[in-house]
Coordinates of C-alpha atoms and ligand atoms in Angstrom, one line a residue:
M1 CA 40.6 1.2 39.8
S2 CA 37.6 1.0 42.0
L3 CA 34.5 -0.9 41.1
Q4 CA 32.0 1.5 39.6
V5 CA 28.4 1.0 38.4
H6 CA 25.8 3.1 36.6
N7 CA 23.2 4.2 39.2
T8 CA 19.8 4.5 37.6
L9 CA 18.8 7.1 40.3
S10 CA 21.7 9.5 39.6
R11 CA 22.2 8.6 36.0
T12 CA 25.9 8.6 36.7
R13 CA 28.6 6.1 37.4
E14 CA 29.4 5.7 41.0
E15 CA 32.0 3.8 43.0
I16 CA 30.6 0.9 45.1
T17 CA 31.6 1.4 48.7
P18 CA 30.2 -0.3 51.8
R19 CA 28.4 1.7 54.4
S20 CA 30.6 2.8 57.3
G21 CA 30.7 0.2 60.1
E22 CA 29.7 -2.6 57.7
G23 CA 33.2 -3.8 56.9
K24 CA 33.1 -5.3 53.4
V25 CA 29.4 -6.4 53.6
L26 CA 27.0 -5.3 50.9
S27 CA 23.3 -6.0 50.9
L28 CA 21.7 -6.8 47.5
Y29 CA 18.0 -7.1 46.9
T30 CA 16.9 -8.6 43.6
C31 CA 13.2 -8.7 42.5
G32 CA 12.4 -12.3 42.0
P33 CA 9.9 -14.1 39.8
T34 CA 6.1 -13.8 39.9
V35 CA 5.3 -17.5 40.0
Y36 CA 2.3 -17.6 37.7
A37 CA 4.2 -19.3 34.8
H38 CA 7.6 -20.5 33.9
A39 CA 10.1 -17.6 33.9
H40 CA 11.1 -16.7 30.3
I41 CA 14.6 -16.0 29.1
G42 CA 14.0 -12.2 29.4
N43 CA 13.5 -12.7 33.1
F44 CA 16.6 -14.9 33.2
R45 CA 18.7 -12.2 31.5
A46 CA 18.1 -10.1 34.6
Y47 CA 18.9 -12.9 37.0
V48 CA 22.1 -13.9 35.1
F49 CA 23.2 -10.2 35.2
E50 CA 22.6 -10.1 38.9
D51 CA 24.6 -13.3 39.3
L52 CA 27.5 -11.8 37.4
L53 CA 27.3 -8.7 39.6
Q54 CA 27.3 -10.9 42.8
R55 CA 30.2 -13.0 41.6
H56 CA 32.3 -10.0 40.6
L57 CA 31.6 -8.3 44.0
R58 CA 32.8 -11.5 45.7
E59 CA 35.9 -11.6 43.5
R60 CA 36.6 -8.0 44.7
G61 CA 36.4 -9.1 48.3
F62 CA 32.9 -8.0 49.2
I63 CA 30.6 -10.2 51.3
V64 CA 27.3 -10.1 49.6
R65 CA 24.0 -10.7 51.5
R66 CA 21.4 -11.2 48.8
V67 CA 17.7 -11.6 49.1
M68 CA 15.4 -12.5 46.3
N69 CA 11.6 -12.5 46.8
L70 CA 9.1 -14.8 45.2
T71 CA 5.8 -13.1 44.3
D72 CA 3.2 -15.8 44.9
V73 CA 0.2 -13.6 45.3
D74 CA -0.8 -10.8 42.9
D75 CA -3.3 -10.1 40.2
K76 CA -1.6 -12.6 37.8
T77 CA -1.2 -15.6 40.2
I78 CA -4.8 -15.2 41.5
R79 CA -6.1 -15.1 37.9
G80 CA -4.1 -18.2 37.0
A81 CA -5.3 -20.2 40.0
H82 CA -8.9 -19.2 39.3
A83 CA -8.6 -20.2 35.7
A84 CA -7.1 -23.6 36.7
G85 CA -9.7 -24.0 39.4
I86 CA -7.2 -24.8 42.2
A87 CA -6.0 -23.2 45.4
L88 CA -3.4 -20.4 45.0
A89 CA -0.6 -22.3 46.8
D90 CA -1.2 -25.4 44.6
Y91 CA -1.0 -23.2 41.5
T92 CA 2.2 -21.4 42.4
R93 CA 4.1 -24.4 43.9
P94 CA 5.2 -26.1 40.7
F95 CA 6.3 -22.7 39.2
K96 CA 8.4 -22.1 42.3
E97 CA 10.1 -25.5 42.0
A98 CA 10.7 -24.9 38.3
F99 CA 12.3 -21.6 39.0
F100 CA 14.9 -23.1 41.4
E101 CA 15.6 -25.9 38.8
D102 CA 16.1 -23.3 36.1
A103 CA 18.3 -21.2 38.3
K104 CA 20.5 -24.3 38.9
T105 CA 20.6 -25.0 35.2
L106 CA 21.9 -21.5 34.6
R107 CA 24.4 -21.8 37.5
L108 CA 23.0 -18.9 39.5
L109 CA 24.4 -18.6 43.0
P110 CA 21.7 -19.1 45.6
A111 CA 20.5 -16.1 47.5
E112 CA 20.7 -16.2 51.3
A113 CA 16.9 -16.0 51.5
Y114 CA 13.9 -16.4 49.1
P115 CA 11.0 -14.9 51.1
A116 CA 7.6 -15.7 49.6
A117 CA 4.9 -13.0 49.8
T118 CA 2.4 -15.4 51.3
D119 CA 4.6 -16.4 54.3
P120 CA 2.6 -15.3 57.4
E121 CA 5.7 -13.6 58.7
Q122 CA 6.0 -11.5 55.5
I123 CA 2.3 -10.7 55.4
A124 CA 2.6 -9.4 59.0
R125 CA 5.5 -7.2 57.9
M126 CA 3.4 -5.7 55.0
I127 CA 0.5 -5.0 57.3
A128 CA 2.8 -3.3 59.8
M129 CA 4.4 -1.1 57.0
I130 CA 0.9 -0.1 55.7
G131 CA -0.1 0.7 59.3
I132 CA 2.9 3.1 59.6
L133 CA 2.0 4.8 56.3
M134 CA -1.6 5.2 57.4
E135 CA -0.4 6.8 60.7
K136 CA 1.9 9.2 58.9
G137 CA -0.8 10.2 56.5
N138 CA 0.9 8.7 53.4
A139 CA -2.0 6.3 52.8
Y140 CA -5.7 6.3 53.0
Q141 CA -8.7 4.0 52.8
A142 CA -10.9 4.5 49.8
E143 CA -14.6 3.8 49.5
D144 CA -13.9 0.3 48.0
G145 CA -12.2 -0.6 51.4
S146 CA -8.7 -0.7 49.7
I147 CA -5.7 1.2 51.1
Y148 CA -3.9 3.5 48.6
F149 CA -0.6 5.3 48.8
R150 CA -1.1 9.1 48.4
I151 CA 1.6 10.0 45.9
A152 CA 1.0 13.7 46.6
S153 CA 2.5 13.1 50.0
F154 CA 5.9 12.1 48.6
P155 CA 7.4 14.9 46.4
D156 CA 10.2 12.6 45.2
Y157 CA 7.8 10.2 43.5
G158 CA 8.9 9.9 39.9
R159 CA 12.6 10.7 40.5
L160 CA 13.9 7.2 39.6
A161 CA 11.9 7.0 36.4
H162 CA 12.2 10.8 35.6
V163 CA 8.4 11.2 35.5
D164 CA 7.1 14.7 35.8
L165 CA 4.2 14.7 38.3
E166 CA 3.4 18.4 38.3
N167 CA 0.0 18.0 36.6
Q168 CA -0.8 14.5 37.8
R169 CA -1.4 14.7 41.5
S170 CA -5.1 14.7 41.2
G171 CA -5.8 11.9 43.6
Q172 CA -6.7 9.5 40.9
R173 CA -6.3 5.9 41.9
V174 CA -5.2 2.7 40.3
A175 CA -5.9 -0.8 41.7
S176 CA -3.8 -2.7 39.2
D177 CA -0.3 -3.7 40.1
E178 CA 1.0 -2.5 36.7
Y179 CA 0.3 0.8 35.0
D180 CA 2.2 3.2 32.8
K181 CA 3.7 6.6 33.5
E182 CA 1.0 8.4 31.6
A183 CA -1.6 7.2 34.0
V184 CA 0.4 7.8 37.1
A185 CA -1.9 7.7 40.1
D186 CA -2.2 6.6 43.7
F187 CA -1.4 2.9 43.9
A188 CA -2.9 0.1 46.0
L189 CA -1.1 -1.0 49.1
W190 CA -3.8 -3.3 50.4
K191 CA -6.6 -4.6 48.1
A192 CA -9.9 -5.2 49.8
W193 CA -11.3 -8.7 49.3
V194 CA -13.6 -9.1 46.3
P195 CA -15.5 -12.3 45.3
E196 CA -13.0 -13.0 42.4
D197 CA -10.3 -13.5 45.1
G198 CA -12.0 -16.6 46.3
A199 CA -10.2 -18.1 49.2
V200 CA -7.3 -15.7 48.9
G201 CA -7.3 -13.1 51.7
W202 CA -5.8 -12.2 55.1
E203 CA -7.3 -10.3 58.0
S204 CA -6.0 -6.8 58.5
P205 CA -6.9 -3.7 60.6
W206 CA -8.7 -2.5 57.4
G207 CA -10.6 -5.7 56.7
K208 CA -9.9 -8.8 54.8
G209 CA -7.7 -8.4 51.7
R210 CA -4.4 -8.9 50.1
P211 CA -1.2 -6.9 49.6
G212 CA -0.4 -5.0 46.4
W213 CA 2.8 -6.2 44.6
H214 CA 4.9 -3.1 45.5
I215 CA 4.4 -3.4 49.2
E216 CA 5.5 -7.0 49.1
C217 CA 9.0 -6.1 48.0
S218 CA 9.3 -3.0 50.3
A219 CA 8.3 -5.0 53.4
M220 CA 10.5 -8.0 52.6
A221 CA 13.5 -6.1 51.5
T222 CA 13.7 -3.8 54.6
G223 CA 12.5 -6.6 56.9
L224 CA 15.3 -8.9 55.9
L225 CA 18.1 -6.5 55.0
G226 CA 17.4 -3.3 57.0
Q227 CA 16.1 0.2 56.3
T228 CA 18.8 1.0 53.8
I229 CA 19.8 -1.5 51.1
D230 CA 23.1 -1.1 49.3
I231 CA 22.2 -2.4 45.8
H232 CA 18.7 -3.1 44.4
C233 CA 18.5 -4.7 40.9
G234 CA 15.8 -5.6 38.5
G235 CA 14.8 -5.2 34.8
V236 CA 14.2 -1.8 33.3
D237 CA 10.5 -2.6 33.2
N238 CA 10.5 -2.7 37.0
I239 CA 11.6 1.0 37.3
F240 CA 8.1 2.3 36.9
P241 CA 5.9 1.8 38.8
H242 CA 7.3 -1.0 40.8
H243 CA 10.6 0.5 42.1
E244 CA 9.3 4.0 42.2
A245 CA 6.5 2.7 44.5
E246 CA 9.1 0.7 46.6
I247 CA 11.0 3.9 47.2
A248 CA 7.9 5.9 48.1
Q249 CA 6.7 3.2 50.6
C250 CA 10.1 2.6 52.3
E251 CA 11.2 6.2 52.5
C252 CA 7.9 7.4 53.9
A253 CA 7.7 4.5 56.4
A254 CA 11.4 5.0 57.5
H255 CA 12.6 6.7 60.6
G256 CA 15.1 9.4 59.6
E257 CA 16.3 10.5 56.3
Q258 CA 18.3 7.5 55.0
P259 CA 17.6 6.5 51.5
F260 CA 16.0 3.2 50.8
V261 CA 18.6 2.2 48.2
R262 CA 22.1 3.5 47.6
Y263 CA 22.7 2.0 44.1
W264 CA 19.9 1.1 41.6
M265 CA 20.9 -1.1 38.8
H266 CA 18.7 -2.2 35.9
C267 CA 19.1 -4.6 33.1
A268 CA 17.9 -3.8 29.6
H269 CA 15.2 -5.6 27.7
L270 CA 15.8 -8.8 25.7
M271 CA 14.6 -9.0 22.1
V272 CA 14.2 -12.3 20.3
E273 CA 15.2 -12.4 16.6
G274 CA 14.9 -8.6 16.5
S275 CA 11.4 -8.2 18.0
K276 CA 9.8 -8.1 21.4
M277 CA 9.2 -11.5 22.9
A278 CA 5.5 -12.2 23.0
K279 CA 3.5 -15.4 23.1
S280 CA 1.4 -14.1 20.2
A281 CA 4.5 -13.5 18.0
G282 CA 5.7 -17.1 18.5
N283 CA 9.1 -16.1 19.7
F284 CA 8.5 -16.6 23.4
F285 CA 11.0 -18.9 25.0
T286 CA 11.3 -20.3 28.5
L287 CA 14.6 -21.9 29.4
R288 CA 12.9 -25.3 29.2
D289 CA 12.0 -24.6 25.5
L290 CA 15.7 -24.1 24.7
I291 CA 16.9 -27.2 26.7
E292 CA 14.3 -29.3 24.9
K293 CA 15.8 -28.0 21.6
G294 CA 19.2 -29.4 22.7
W295 CA 20.9 -26.3 24.0
T296 CA 22.5 -26.5 27.5
G297 CA 22.1 -24.2 30.4
R298 CA 25.8 -23.3 30.1
E299 CA 25.3 -22.2 26.4
V300 CA 22.2 -20.1 27.3
R301 CA 24.1 -18.6 30.2
Y302 CA 26.9 -17.6 27.9
A303 CA 24.5 -16.1 25.4
L304 CA 22.8 -14.0 28.1
I305 CA 26.0 -12.9 29.9
S306 CA 28.1 -11.9 26.9
V307 CA 26.2 -8.7 26.1
H308 CA 26.5 -5.7 28.5
Y309 CA 23.5 -5.7 30.9
R310 CA 22.5 -2.2 29.9
G311 CA 22.6 -2.8 26.2
A312 CA 19.8 -4.3 24.2
L313 CA 20.3 -8.0 23.8
N314 CA 19.0 -9.6 20.6
F315 CA 18.7 -13.3 21.5
T316 CA 19.0 -15.4 18.4
I317 CA 19.7 -19.0 17.5
E318 CA 22.9 -17.8 15.8
G319 CA 23.8 -16.2 19.1
L320 CA 23.4 -19.6 20.8
G321 CA 25.5 -21.2 18.1
A322 CA 28.2 -18.6 18.7
A323 CA 28.0 -19.4 22.4
R324 CA 28.5 -23.1 21.7
T325 CA 31.6 -22.4 19.5
A326 CA 33.1 -20.0 22.1
L327 CA 32.6 -22.6 24.9
A328 CA 34.2 -25.4 22.8
R329 CA 37.2 -23.2 22.2
L330 CA 37.5 -22.5 26.0
D331 CA 37.2 -26.2 26.7
A332 CA 39.8 -27.2 24.2
W333 CA 42.2 -24.6 25.6
H334 CA 41.5 -25.7 29.2
E335 CA 42.4 -29.3 28.2
R336 CA 45.5 -28.2 26.5
L337 CA 46.6 -26.1 29.5
L338 CA 46.0 -29.2 31.8
E339 CA 48.2 -31.3 29.5
T340 CA 50.9 -28.7 29.4
A341 CA 50.9 -28.2 33.1
G342 CA 51.1 -32.0 33.7
S343 CA 52.0 -32.7 37.3
E344 CA 53.4 -29.3 37.9
T345 CA 52.0 -27.5 40.9
A346 CA 54.2 -24.4 41.1
S347 CA 52.6 -21.6 39.2
E348 CA 53.7 -18.3 37.7
V349 CA 51.5 -15.2 37.9
P350 CA 50.4 -14.7 34.3
N351 CA 51.1 -11.7 32.3
P352 CA 49.7 -8.5 34.1
A353 CA 47.4 -8.0 31.1
T354 CA 45.2 -10.8 32.4
E355 CA 44.2 -8.7 35.4
G356 CA 42.4 -6.6 32.7
F357 CA 39.6 -9.2 32.8
F358 CA 38.7 -8.1 36.3
S359 CA 39.4 -4.4 35.8
A360 CA 37.0 -4.4 32.8
L361 CA 34.3 -5.7 35.0
D362 CA 35.1 -3.0 37.5
D363 CA 33.9 -0.6 34.8
D364 CA 30.2 -1.1 35.2
L365 CA 30.5 -4.8 34.4
N366 CA 32.1 -4.3 31.0
I367 CA 31.7 -7.9 29.9
S368 CA 32.9 -7.3 26.3
G369 CA 36.2 -5.9 27.6
A370 CA 36.5 -8.8 30.0
L371 CA 35.8 -11.5 27.3
A372 CA 38.3 -9.7 25.0
V373 CA 41.0 -10.2 27.6
L374 CA 40.0 -13.9 28.1
F375 CA 40.1 -14.7 24.3
E376 CA 43.3 -12.7 23.7
T377 CA 44.9 -14.7 26.5
L378 CA 43.6 -17.9 24.9
R379 CA 45.0 -17.0 21.5
E380 CA 48.4 -15.9 22.9
S381 CA 48.9 -18.9 25.0
N382 CA 47.7 -21.3 22.2
R383 CA 50.3 -19.7 20.0
C384 CA 53.0 -20.3 22.7
M385 CA 51.8 -24.0 23.0
D386 CA 51.9 -24.4 19.2
E387 CA 55.6 -23.4 19.4
E388 CA 56.1 -25.5 22.6
K389 CA 57.2 -22.4 24.4
L390 CA 54.7 -22.4 27.3
T391 CA 56.3 -23.9 30.4
P392 CA 54.3 -26.2 32.8
V393 CA 54.7 -23.4 35.5
Q394 CA 53.2 -20.9 33.1
A395 CA 50.4 -23.2 32.2
C396 CA 49.7 -23.8 35.9
G397 CA 49.6 -20.0 36.4
L398 CA 47.1 -19.7 33.6
L399 CA 44.9 -22.4 35.0
N400 CA 44.9 -20.6 38.4
W401 CA 43.9 -17.4 36.7
L402 CA 41.2 -19.3 34.7
G403 CA 39.8 -20.6 38.0
R404 CA 39.4 -17.0 39.2
V405 CA 37.8 -16.0 35.9
D406 CA 35.4 -18.9 36.2
G407 CA 34.4 -17.9 39.7
V408 CA 32.9 -14.9 38.0
L409 CA 31.7 -16.3 34.7
A410 CA 30.7 -19.8 35.9
L411 CA 31.1 -21.3 32.4
E412 CA 33.3 -24.3 33.2
A413 CA 32.5 -27.6 31.5
D414 CA 29.9 -29.7 33.2
T415 CA 31.4 -32.1 35.6
V416 CA 30.2 -35.7 35.9
T417 CA 29.7 -35.5 39.7
T418 CA 26.0 -34.8 40.2
I419 CA 24.7 -33.9 43.6
P420 CA 21.6 -35.9 44.5
S421 CA 18.5 -33.7 44.8
E422 CA 18.0 -35.0 48.4
V423 CA 21.3 -33.5 49.3
E424 CA 20.6 -30.2 47.4
E425 CA 17.4 -29.8 49.3
L426 CA 19.1 -30.3 52.7
V427 CA 21.8 -27.8 51.7
A428 CA 19.0 -25.3 50.9
A429 CA 17.2 -26.0 54.2
R430 CA 20.5 -25.5 56.0
A431 CA 21.0 -22.1 54.3
A432 CA 17.6 -21.1 55.5
A433 CA 18.3 -22.3 59.0
R434 CA 21.6 -20.4 59.1
F435 CA 19.9 -17.3 57.7
A436 CA 17.4 -17.5 60.6
K437 CA 20.3 -18.1 63.0
E438 CA 19.0 -21.5 64.0
W439 CA 22.4 -23.0 64.7
K440 CA 21.2 -26.2 66.3
K441 CA 19.0 -27.0 63.3
S442 CA 21.8 -26.1 61.0
D443 CA 24.1 -28.6 62.8
E444 CA 21.4 -31.3 62.6
I445 CA 21.0 -30.9 58.9
R446 CA 24.8 -31.0 58.4
D447 CA 24.7 -34.5 60.1
Q448 CA 21.9 -35.6 57.8
I449 CA 24.0 -34.5 54.8
A450 CA 27.0 -36.4 56.2
A451 CA 24.9 -39.5 56.6
L452 CA 24.2 -39.3 52.8
G453 CA 27.9 -39.3 52.1
W454 CA 28.5 -35.5 51.6
I455 CA 30.5 -33.0 53.6
V456 CA 29.3 -29.4 53.9
K457 CA 31.7 -26.7 54.9
D458 CA 30.9 -23.1 55.7
T459 CA 33.2 -20.6 53.8
K460 CA 33.0 -16.9 53.4
D461 CA 31.2 -17.6 50.1
G462 CA 28.6 -19.8 51.6
Q463 CA 28.3 -23.5 51.9
K464 CA 30.7 -25.7 50.0
L465 CA 29.8 -29.3 49.3
T466 CA 32.3 -32.2 48.7
K467 CA 31.9 -35.9 48.4
A468 CA 33.0 -37.7 51.7
Ligands
LIG501 ZN1 10.3 -6.2 43.5

């Protein structure tokens, strides 16, 4: 069976295929955090789903080029910096760092690049894209000096979110980055500087100002991954207006008729103890809150991953407890298989039913089906081991299979080898150098890593680190 996913745009299941001439390469753009606070577990549900997708695509032989942006300038970050009385960059820096720590705690594969909206290179891309939209008549400057996208110039606006615009193209404008479908209106591409922006602002052909949130993603996605992106993910709350606006901007600025995105995938909301997570309701959790209460990143990952991404997830303390129990069963089974395998290295291909784990995931990431295969295999082989009927060769086969399963789930027990943060930082810097094709710099960093006692190897899945 081929790998199929539900495409939000077509509302149907579609087979994932690379574009012709691209070999097995797929580009993946995932909307990243707005660094105005610590990301909450609802945000991380989306990132864990994207990680599962990336890992399963890799298992199926695809080479995934993923970019995740960091929104470090928008209405919320400016408000936060202003309230704290510090510069925008000083305000967002600790939240960026915290995001990467949390991502590591949840075992998320790193993206190839994490462009930040305030990078001068990215700002230049945004200004260039707005310039094209102005030239083509898709954008205009309003009396307040800001540049707005003219949604009446793009008849497809509303197609992703299924919004009927018939009676709504009245040239109304909205400056805010977030608004609802009922108030659909021309949205801001470039916001003219106002005194509340303080020191935040960049020069542009239309005066000093700052980009709107939507143009940030459009410019960074196409700038780093090309005019057409294979898969674009986010949470359902990104569909409107954010992703709708991204499509409008990119398709109007593009040369030719190619779509901006081939497959749109969105992760459903997360509820906590049955209600919407809100600071005021007292059920608002960051990953850090849960770690402080004694849960591990691995347990939170299990709880987030074990419900289908398009289904509502009710995140509860009982759910975390169930994750802990399930992981303990997996660990005990793993130990037992290791004991049974002993020093055996020959391995037998397990029962064909175990391939069902991967074919379930081919079916729009049917995680329940995949976990059912995993636990059925666990029960069956435990029964065989109880009766001393599992041979070392069979145990070895199951361990190999489990290794593949874990390449997708990333739920293996924590190992004692911890990589020093100094080395981690160098590995990240080297990934950025390689992404920018700065090979000399990449080699220099490899030597620095070696001097710290670690060997970095480049594999088709990215950099692999081992102790020298
Ligand atoms: Zn985005």
